[in-house]
Coordinates of N, CA and C in Angstrom, one line a residue:
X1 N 0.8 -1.2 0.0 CA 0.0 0.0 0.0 C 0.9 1.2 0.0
X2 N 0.7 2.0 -0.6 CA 1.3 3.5 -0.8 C 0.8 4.3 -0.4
X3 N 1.7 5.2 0.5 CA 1.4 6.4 1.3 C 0.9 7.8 0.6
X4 N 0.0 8.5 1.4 CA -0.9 9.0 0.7 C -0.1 9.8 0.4
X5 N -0.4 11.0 -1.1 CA 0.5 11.4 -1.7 C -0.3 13.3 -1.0
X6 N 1.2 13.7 -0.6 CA 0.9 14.9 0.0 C 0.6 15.8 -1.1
X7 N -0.8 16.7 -0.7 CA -1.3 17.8 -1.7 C -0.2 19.4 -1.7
X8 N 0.7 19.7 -2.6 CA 1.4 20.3 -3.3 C 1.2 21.8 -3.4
X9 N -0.5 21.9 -4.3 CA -0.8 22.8 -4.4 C -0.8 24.1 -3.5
X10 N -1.2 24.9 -4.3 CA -0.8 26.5 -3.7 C -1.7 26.9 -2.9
X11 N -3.4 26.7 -2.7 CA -3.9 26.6 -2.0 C -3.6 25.5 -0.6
X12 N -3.0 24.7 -1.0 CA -3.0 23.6 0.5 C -1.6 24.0 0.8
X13 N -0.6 24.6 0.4 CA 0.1 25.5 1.5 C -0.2 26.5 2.0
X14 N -0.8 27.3 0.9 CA -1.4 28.8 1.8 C -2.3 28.3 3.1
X15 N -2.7 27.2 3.2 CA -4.0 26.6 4.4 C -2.9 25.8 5.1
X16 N -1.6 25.8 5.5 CA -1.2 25.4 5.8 C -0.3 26.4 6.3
X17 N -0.5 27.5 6.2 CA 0.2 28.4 6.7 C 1.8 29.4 5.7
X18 N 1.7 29.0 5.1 CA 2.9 29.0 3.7 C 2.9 30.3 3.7
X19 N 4.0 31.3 4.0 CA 3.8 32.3 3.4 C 4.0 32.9 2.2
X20 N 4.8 32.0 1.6 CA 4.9 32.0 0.1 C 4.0 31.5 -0.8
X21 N 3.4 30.5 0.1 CA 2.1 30.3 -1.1 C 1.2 31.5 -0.9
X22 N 0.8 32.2 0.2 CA 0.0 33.1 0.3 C 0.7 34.3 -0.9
X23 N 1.6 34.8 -0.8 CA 2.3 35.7 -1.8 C 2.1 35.3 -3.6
X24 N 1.8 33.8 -3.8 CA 2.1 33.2 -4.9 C 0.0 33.7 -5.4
X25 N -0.5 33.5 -4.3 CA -2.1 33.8 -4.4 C -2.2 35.1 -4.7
X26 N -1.5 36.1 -4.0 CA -2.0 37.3 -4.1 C -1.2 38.1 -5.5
X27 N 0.0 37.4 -5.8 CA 0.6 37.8 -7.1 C -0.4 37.8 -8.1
X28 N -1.4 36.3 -8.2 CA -1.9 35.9 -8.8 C -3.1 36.3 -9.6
X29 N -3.9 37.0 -8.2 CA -5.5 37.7 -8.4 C -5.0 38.9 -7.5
X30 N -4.8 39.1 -6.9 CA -4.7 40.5 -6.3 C -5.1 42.3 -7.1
X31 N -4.7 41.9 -8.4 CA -4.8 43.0 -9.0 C -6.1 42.7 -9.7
X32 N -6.3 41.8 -10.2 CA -8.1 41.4 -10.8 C -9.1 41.5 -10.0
X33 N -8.7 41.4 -9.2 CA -10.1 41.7 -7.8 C -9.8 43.2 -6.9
X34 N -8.8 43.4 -7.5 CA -9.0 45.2 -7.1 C -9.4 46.0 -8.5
X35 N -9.0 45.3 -9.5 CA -9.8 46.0 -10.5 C -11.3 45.6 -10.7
X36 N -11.9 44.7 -10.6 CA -13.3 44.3 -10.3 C -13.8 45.2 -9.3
X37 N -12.9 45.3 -7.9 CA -14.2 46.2 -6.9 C -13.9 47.3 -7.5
X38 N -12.7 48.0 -8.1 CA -12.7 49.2 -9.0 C -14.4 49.8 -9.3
X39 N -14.3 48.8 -10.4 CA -15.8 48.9 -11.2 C -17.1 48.8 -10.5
X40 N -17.4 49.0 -8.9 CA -18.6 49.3 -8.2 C -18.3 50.4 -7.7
X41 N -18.7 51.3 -8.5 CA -19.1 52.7 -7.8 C -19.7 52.7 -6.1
X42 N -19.2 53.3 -5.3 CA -19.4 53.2 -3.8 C -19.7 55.0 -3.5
X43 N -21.1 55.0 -3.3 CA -21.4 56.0 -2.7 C -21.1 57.2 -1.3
X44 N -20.6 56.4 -0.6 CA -20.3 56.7 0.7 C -18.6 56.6 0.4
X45 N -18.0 58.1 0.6 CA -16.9 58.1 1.2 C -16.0 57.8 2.3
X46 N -16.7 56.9 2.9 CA -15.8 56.3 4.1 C -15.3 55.1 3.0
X47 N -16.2 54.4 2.3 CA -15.6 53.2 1.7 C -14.4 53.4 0.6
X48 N -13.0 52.3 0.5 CA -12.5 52.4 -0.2 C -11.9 51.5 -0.7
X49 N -12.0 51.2 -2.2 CA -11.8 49.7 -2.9 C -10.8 49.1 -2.4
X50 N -9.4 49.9 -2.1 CA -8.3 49.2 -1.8 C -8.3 48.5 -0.7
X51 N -8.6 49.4 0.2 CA -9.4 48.9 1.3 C -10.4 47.5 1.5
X52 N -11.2 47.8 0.8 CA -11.8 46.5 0.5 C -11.3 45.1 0.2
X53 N -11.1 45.5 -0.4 CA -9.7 44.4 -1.6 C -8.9 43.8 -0.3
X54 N -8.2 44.8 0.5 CA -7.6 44.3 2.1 C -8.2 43.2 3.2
X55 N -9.5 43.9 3.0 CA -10.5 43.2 4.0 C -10.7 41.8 3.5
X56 N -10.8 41.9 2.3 CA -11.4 40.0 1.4 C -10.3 39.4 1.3
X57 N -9.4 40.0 1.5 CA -8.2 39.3 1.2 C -7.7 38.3 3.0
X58 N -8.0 39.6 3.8 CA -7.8 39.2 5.4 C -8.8 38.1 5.9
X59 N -10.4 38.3 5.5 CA -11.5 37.1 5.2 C -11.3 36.1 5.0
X60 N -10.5 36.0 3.5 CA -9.9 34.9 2.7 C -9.4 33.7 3.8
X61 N -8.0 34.8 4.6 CA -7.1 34.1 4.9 C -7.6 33.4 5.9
X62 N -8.8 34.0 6.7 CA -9.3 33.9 8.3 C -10.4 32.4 7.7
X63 N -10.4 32.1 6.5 CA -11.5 31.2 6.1 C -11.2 30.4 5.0
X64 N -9.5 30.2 4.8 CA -9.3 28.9 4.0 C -9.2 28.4 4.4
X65 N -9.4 27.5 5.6 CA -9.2 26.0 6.2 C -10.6 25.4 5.9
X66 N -11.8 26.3 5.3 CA -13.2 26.1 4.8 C -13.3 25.6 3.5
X67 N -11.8 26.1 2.9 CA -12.1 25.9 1.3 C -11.2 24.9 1.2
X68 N -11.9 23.8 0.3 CA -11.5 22.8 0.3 C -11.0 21.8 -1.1
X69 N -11.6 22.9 -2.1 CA -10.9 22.8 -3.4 C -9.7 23.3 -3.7
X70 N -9.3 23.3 -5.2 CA -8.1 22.9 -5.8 C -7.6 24.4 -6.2
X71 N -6.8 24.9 -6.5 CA -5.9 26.5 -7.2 C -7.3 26.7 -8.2
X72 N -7.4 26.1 -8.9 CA -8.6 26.0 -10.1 C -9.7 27.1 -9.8
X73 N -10.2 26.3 -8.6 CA -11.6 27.0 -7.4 C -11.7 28.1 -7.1
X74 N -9.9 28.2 -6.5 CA -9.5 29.6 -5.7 C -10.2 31.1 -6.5
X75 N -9.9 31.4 -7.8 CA -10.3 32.7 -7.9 C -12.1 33.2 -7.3
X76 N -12.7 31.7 -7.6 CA -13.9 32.1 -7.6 C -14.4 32.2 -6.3
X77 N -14.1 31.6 -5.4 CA -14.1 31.7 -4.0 C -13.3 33.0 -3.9
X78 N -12.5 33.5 -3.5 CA -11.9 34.6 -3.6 C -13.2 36.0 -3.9
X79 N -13.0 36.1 -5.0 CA -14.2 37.0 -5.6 C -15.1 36.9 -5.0
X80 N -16.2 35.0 -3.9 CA -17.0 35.4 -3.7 C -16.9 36.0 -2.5
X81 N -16.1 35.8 -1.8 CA -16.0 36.0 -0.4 C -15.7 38.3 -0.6
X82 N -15.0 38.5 -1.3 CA -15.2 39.7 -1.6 C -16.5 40.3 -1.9
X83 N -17.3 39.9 -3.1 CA -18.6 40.1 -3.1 C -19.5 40.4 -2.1
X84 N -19.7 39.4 -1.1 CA -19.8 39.6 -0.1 C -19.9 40.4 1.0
X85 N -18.7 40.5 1.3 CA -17.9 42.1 1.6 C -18.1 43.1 1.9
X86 N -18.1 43.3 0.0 CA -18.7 44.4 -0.2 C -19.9 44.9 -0.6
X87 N -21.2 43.5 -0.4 CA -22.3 43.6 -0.1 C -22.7 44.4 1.1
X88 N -21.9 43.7 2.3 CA -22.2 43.9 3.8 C -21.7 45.6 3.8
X89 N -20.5 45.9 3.3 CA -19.8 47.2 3.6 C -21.2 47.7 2.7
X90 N -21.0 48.5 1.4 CA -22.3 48.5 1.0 C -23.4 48.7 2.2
X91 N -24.3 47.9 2.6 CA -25.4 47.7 3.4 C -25.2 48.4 4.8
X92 N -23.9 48.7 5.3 CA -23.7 49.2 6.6 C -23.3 50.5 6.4
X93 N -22.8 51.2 5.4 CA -22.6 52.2 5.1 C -23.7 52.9 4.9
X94 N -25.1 52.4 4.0 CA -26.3 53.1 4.2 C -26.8 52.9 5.2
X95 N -26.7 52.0 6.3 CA -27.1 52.8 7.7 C -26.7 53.8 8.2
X96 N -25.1 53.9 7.5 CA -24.7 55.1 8.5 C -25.2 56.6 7.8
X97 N -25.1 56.1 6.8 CA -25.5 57.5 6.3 C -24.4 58.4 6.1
X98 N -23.2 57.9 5.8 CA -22.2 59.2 6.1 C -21.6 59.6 4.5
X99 N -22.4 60.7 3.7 CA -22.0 60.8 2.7 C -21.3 62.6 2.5
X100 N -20.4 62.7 3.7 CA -20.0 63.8 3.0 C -18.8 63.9 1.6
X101 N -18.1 65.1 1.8 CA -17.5 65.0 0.9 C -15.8 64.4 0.9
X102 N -15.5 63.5 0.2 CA -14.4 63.0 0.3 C -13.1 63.9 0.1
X103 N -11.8 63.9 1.3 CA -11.1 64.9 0.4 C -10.0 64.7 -0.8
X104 N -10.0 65.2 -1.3 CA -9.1 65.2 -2.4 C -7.6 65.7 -2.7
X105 N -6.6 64.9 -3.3 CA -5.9 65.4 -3.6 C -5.5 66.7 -4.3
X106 N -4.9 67.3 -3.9 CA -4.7 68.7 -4.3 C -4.1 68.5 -5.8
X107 N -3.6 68.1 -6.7 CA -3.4 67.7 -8.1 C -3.2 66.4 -8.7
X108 N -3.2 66.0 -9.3 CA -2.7 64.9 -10.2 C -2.0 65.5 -11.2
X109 N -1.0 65.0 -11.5 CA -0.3 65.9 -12.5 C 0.6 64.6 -13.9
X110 N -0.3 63.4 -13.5 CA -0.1 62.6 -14.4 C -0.9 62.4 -15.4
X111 N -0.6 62.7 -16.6 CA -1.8 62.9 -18.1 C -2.5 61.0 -18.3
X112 N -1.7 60.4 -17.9 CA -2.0 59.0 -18.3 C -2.7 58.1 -16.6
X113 N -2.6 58.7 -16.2 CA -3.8 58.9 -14.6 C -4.8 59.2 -14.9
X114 N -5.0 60.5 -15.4 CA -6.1 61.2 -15.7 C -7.0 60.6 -16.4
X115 N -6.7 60.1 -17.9 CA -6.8 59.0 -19.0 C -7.6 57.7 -18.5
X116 N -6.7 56.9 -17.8 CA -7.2 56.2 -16.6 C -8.7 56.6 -16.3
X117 N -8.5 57.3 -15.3 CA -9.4 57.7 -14.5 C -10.7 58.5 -15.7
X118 N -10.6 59.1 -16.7 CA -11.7 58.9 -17.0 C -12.2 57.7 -17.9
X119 N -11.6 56.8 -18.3 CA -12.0 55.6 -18.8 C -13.0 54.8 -18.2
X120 N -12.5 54.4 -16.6 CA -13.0 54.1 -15.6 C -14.2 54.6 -15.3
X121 N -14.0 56.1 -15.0 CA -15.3 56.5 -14.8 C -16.3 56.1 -16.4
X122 N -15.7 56.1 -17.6 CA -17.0 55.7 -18.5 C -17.2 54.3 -18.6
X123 N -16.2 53.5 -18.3 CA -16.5 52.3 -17.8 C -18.0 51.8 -16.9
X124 N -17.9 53.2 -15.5 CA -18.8 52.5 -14.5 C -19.8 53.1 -14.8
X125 N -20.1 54.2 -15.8 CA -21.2 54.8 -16.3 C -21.7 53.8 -16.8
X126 N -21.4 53.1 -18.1 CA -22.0 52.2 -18.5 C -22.4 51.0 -17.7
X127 N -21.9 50.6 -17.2 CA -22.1 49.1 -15.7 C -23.2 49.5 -15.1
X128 N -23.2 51.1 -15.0 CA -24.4 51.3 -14.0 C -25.5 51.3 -14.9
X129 N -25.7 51.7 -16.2 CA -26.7 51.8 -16.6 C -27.4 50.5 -16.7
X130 N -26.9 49.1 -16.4 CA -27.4 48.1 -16.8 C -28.4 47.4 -15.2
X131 N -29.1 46.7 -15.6 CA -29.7 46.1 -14.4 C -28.1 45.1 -13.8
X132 N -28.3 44.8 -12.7 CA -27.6 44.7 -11.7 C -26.6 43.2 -12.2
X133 N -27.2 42.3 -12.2 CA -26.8 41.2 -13.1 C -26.3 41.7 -13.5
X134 N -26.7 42.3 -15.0 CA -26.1 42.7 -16.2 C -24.8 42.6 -16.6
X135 N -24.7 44.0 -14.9 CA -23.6 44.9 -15.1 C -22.3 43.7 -14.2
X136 N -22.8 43.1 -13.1 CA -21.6 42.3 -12.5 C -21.1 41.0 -13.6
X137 N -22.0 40.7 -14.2 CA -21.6 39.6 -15.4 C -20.8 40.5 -16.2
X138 N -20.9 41.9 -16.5 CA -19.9 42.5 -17.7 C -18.2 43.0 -17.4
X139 N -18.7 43.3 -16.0 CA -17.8 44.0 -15.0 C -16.4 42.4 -14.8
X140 N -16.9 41.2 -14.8 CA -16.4 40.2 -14.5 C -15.4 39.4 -15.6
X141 N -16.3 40.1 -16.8 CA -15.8 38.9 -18.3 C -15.3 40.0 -18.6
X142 N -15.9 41.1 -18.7 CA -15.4 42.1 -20.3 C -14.2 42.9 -19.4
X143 N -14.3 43.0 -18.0 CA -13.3 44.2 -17.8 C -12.3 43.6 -16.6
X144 N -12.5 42.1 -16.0 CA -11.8 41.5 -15.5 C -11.5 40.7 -16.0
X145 N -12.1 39.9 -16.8 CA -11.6 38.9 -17.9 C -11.7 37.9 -17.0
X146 N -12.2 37.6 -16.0 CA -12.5 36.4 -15.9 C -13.1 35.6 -16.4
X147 N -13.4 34.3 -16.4 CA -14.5 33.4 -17.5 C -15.5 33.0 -16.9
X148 N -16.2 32.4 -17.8 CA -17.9 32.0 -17.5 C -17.8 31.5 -16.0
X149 N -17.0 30.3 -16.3 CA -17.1 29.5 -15.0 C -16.9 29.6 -13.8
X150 N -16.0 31.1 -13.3 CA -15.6 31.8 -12.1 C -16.6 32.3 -12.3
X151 N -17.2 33.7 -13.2 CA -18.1 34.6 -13.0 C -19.3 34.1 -12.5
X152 N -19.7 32.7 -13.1 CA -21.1 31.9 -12.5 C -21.2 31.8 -11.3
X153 N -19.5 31.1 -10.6 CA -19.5 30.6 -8.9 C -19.3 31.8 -8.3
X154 N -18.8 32.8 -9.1 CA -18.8 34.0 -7.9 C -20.2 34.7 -7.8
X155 N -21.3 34.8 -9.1 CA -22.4 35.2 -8.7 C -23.7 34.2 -8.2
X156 N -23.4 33.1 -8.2 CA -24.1 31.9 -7.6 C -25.0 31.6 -8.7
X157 N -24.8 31.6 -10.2 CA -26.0 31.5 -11.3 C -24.9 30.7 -11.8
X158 N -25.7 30.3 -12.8 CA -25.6 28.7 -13.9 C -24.8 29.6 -15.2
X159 N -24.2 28.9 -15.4 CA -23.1 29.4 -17.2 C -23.9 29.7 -18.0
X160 N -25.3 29.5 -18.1 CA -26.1 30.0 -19.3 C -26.5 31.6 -18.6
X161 N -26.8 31.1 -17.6 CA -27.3 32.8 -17.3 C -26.5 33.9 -16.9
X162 N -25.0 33.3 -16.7 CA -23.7 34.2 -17.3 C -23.6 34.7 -18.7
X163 N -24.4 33.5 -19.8 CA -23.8 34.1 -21.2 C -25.1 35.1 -21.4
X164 N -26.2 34.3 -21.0 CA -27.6 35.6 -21.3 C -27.0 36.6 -20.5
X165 N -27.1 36.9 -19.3 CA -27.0 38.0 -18.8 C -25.8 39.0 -19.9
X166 N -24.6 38.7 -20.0 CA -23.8 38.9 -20.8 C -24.1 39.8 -21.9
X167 N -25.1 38.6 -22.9 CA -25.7 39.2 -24.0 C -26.5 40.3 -24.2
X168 N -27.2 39.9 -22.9 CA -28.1 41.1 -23.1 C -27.6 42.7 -22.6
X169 N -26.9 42.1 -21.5 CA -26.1 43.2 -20.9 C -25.4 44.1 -22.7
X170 N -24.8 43.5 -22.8 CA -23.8 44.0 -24.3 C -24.9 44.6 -25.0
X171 N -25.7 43.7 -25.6 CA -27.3 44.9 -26.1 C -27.5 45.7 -26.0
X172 N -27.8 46.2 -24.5 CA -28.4 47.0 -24.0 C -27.5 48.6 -24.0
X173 N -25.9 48.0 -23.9 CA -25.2 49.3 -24.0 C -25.2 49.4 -25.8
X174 N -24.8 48.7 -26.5 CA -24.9 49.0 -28.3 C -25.8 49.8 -28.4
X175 N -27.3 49.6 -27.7 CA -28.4 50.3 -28.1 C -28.5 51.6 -28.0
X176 N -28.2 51.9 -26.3 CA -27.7 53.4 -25.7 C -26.8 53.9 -26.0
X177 N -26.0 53.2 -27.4 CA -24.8 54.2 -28.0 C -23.2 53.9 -26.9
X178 N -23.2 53.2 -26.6 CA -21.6 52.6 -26.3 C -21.5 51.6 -27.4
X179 N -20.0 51.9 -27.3 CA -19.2 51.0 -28.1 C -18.6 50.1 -27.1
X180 N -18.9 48.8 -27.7 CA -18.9 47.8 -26.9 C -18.1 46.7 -27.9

């Protein structure tokens, strides 16, 4: 009889405490899931994506001995446990009510920042205009590039109603004059 063959993967060291596997995770998605909460506009200036991004990541860590799949799994768990999140952050922020005004940097003096940042902003213009699905299914494939099969387990719906939502989502801006 042969001895069980020890699990390797990058997930079963990071749950095992690895700190390099944890570094090997966050190289990995770290910047895809700060550019995803990018793309939800957050009304309340106490909240802040990076921040966020911190928090799901800290969640993550407090709650992989739960997850019990393969590197494969990881992004989509990841993303949901953020979702999440920033459902709750979201939901507690409109209790509080605290929408004053955020302060601002005194200049930006980078042209390709600026660029950025209004892309972004027409980015979330269009995401918002869609019903809610819509926009997290477009936000996930078109501007995270994630694929069907993460975007489904992160929003808890079936691959077809990833690709409908999708489709129609895309419709809906061609119609209202984005180029998509």
């Amino acid at each position: 009889m042969r001895p069980a063959k020890a699990d390797t993967s990058t997930v079963a060291r990071a749950r095992e405490g690895d700190p390099d596997a944890w570094r090997e995770l966050y190289d990995a998605h770290a910047g895809r899931l700060l550019l995803w909460l990018r793309k939800t506009p957050l009304s309340d200036p106490s909240l802040d994506h990076e921040d966020l991004a911190m928090e799901s990541w800290t969640l993550a860590a407090s709650r992989i001995a739960d997850f019990d799949e393969d590197d494969d799994a990881f992004p989509a768990w990841l993303f949901t446990v953020a979702r999440n999140h920033l459902m709750n952050a979201v939901r507690k922020a409109a209790r509080r009510a605290t929408y004053a005004t955020a302060d601002l940097p005194e200049q930006i003096d980078l042209i390709d920042h600026t660029l950025r940042i209004e892309h972004d902003e027409l980015v979330r213009e269009a995401i918002a205009q869609l019903p809610a699905r819509e926009g997290e299914v477009i936000a996930c494939i078109d501007v995270v590039d994630l694929d069907v099969a993460t975007t489904a387990a992160i929003l808890g719906i079936s691959r077809a109603n990833v690709r409908m939502a999708r489709s129609r989502g895309l419709a809906r801006l061609r119609k209202a004059g984005w180029r998509v």
